C-alpha atoms as one frame of an Amber mdcrd trajectory, in Angstrom:
protein
 -14.128 -41.126  53.366 -13.119 -44.220  54.860 -16.760 -46.613  54.768 -17.552
 -48.396  58.168 -16.865 -51.706  58.532 -19.244 -54.004  59.713 -19.074 -55.816
  62.923 -18.303 -59.365  63.262 -20.192 -62.390  64.641 -18.632 -62.543  67.576
 -18.739 -59.234  69.213 -21.354 -56.179  68.959 -21.460 -52.942  68.145 -23.152
 -50.240  70.010 -24.725 -47.271  68.592 -21.431 -44.437  69.083 -19.004 -47.741
  69.806 -15.842 -47.115  68.033 -14.965 -50.677  67.869 -16.581 -53.842  68.449
 -16.703 -55.334  71.697 -16.143 -59.131  72.269 -19.531 -60.728  73.189 -19.452
 -62.006  76.664 -19.950 -65.599  77.811 -23.680 -66.991  77.807 -24.683 -64.885
  74.948 -24.247 -64.694  71.611 -23.513 -62.201  68.399 -24.981 -62.280  65.267
 -22.716 -60.659  62.197 -23.143 -56.870  62.862 -25.081 -57.303  66.500 -26.029
 -53.929  68.182 -25.956 -55.628  71.081 -25.914 -59.435  73.049 -28.666 -61.438
  72.930 -28.863 -63.906  76.246 -28.469 -67.637  75.069 -31.739 -70.126  74.833
 -32.985 -72.947  76.847 -31.125 -76.259  76.082 -28.155 -74.260  74.351 -24.325
 -73.198  75.381 -22.910 -69.687  74.626 -19.124 -69.268  75.361 -17.610 -66.017
  75.251 -17.266 -65.052  71.768 -20.490 -67.022  69.845 -21.079 -65.848  66.915
 -24.903 -68.664  67.368 -25.922 -70.658  70.338 -24.334 -73.994  70.547 -26.784
 -77.659  71.435 -26.536 -78.549  74.617 -25.062 -81.848  74.226 -26.545 -85.858
  75.599 -25.648 -86.219  79.166 -25.610 -82.724  80.170 -28.280 -79.879  80.140
 -28.349 -76.002  79.248 -30.031 -73.168  81.667 -31.047 -69.411  79.620 -27.620
 -67.796  80.028 -25.890 -70.953  80.389 -22.176 -70.359  78.852 -21.170 -74.038
  79.085 -23.217 -77.177  79.841 -23.477 -78.916  83.296 -23.247 -82.390  84.034
 -26.899 -84.294  84.173 -27.502 -85.098  88.259 -26.878 -88.175  89.071 -29.667
 -90.850  88.723 -31.589 -88.299  85.723 -31.056 -88.814  82.074 -30.258 -85.435
  80.354 -31.015 -85.681  76.244 -29.267 -83.782  73.777 -31.042 -79.520  74.591
 -32.369 -80.311  77.714 -32.857 -77.676  79.880
């Protein structure tokens, strides 16, 4: 009898799936995730993220962001700006 392997970080394992699926961009998947979780505001989540990455200073990150967006000219965006 083979023991099921736990779902790795950066992937999700839906019920009945035969193999782990890569976590899509704009989402993150912790170890043993059953479904991707949408990236929260103030963070960005490239494809296969295992946890949200804080948005750097000078950029902003809306909910579901896969990469930081440059702060518009004439505005100031502190770290983790939404």
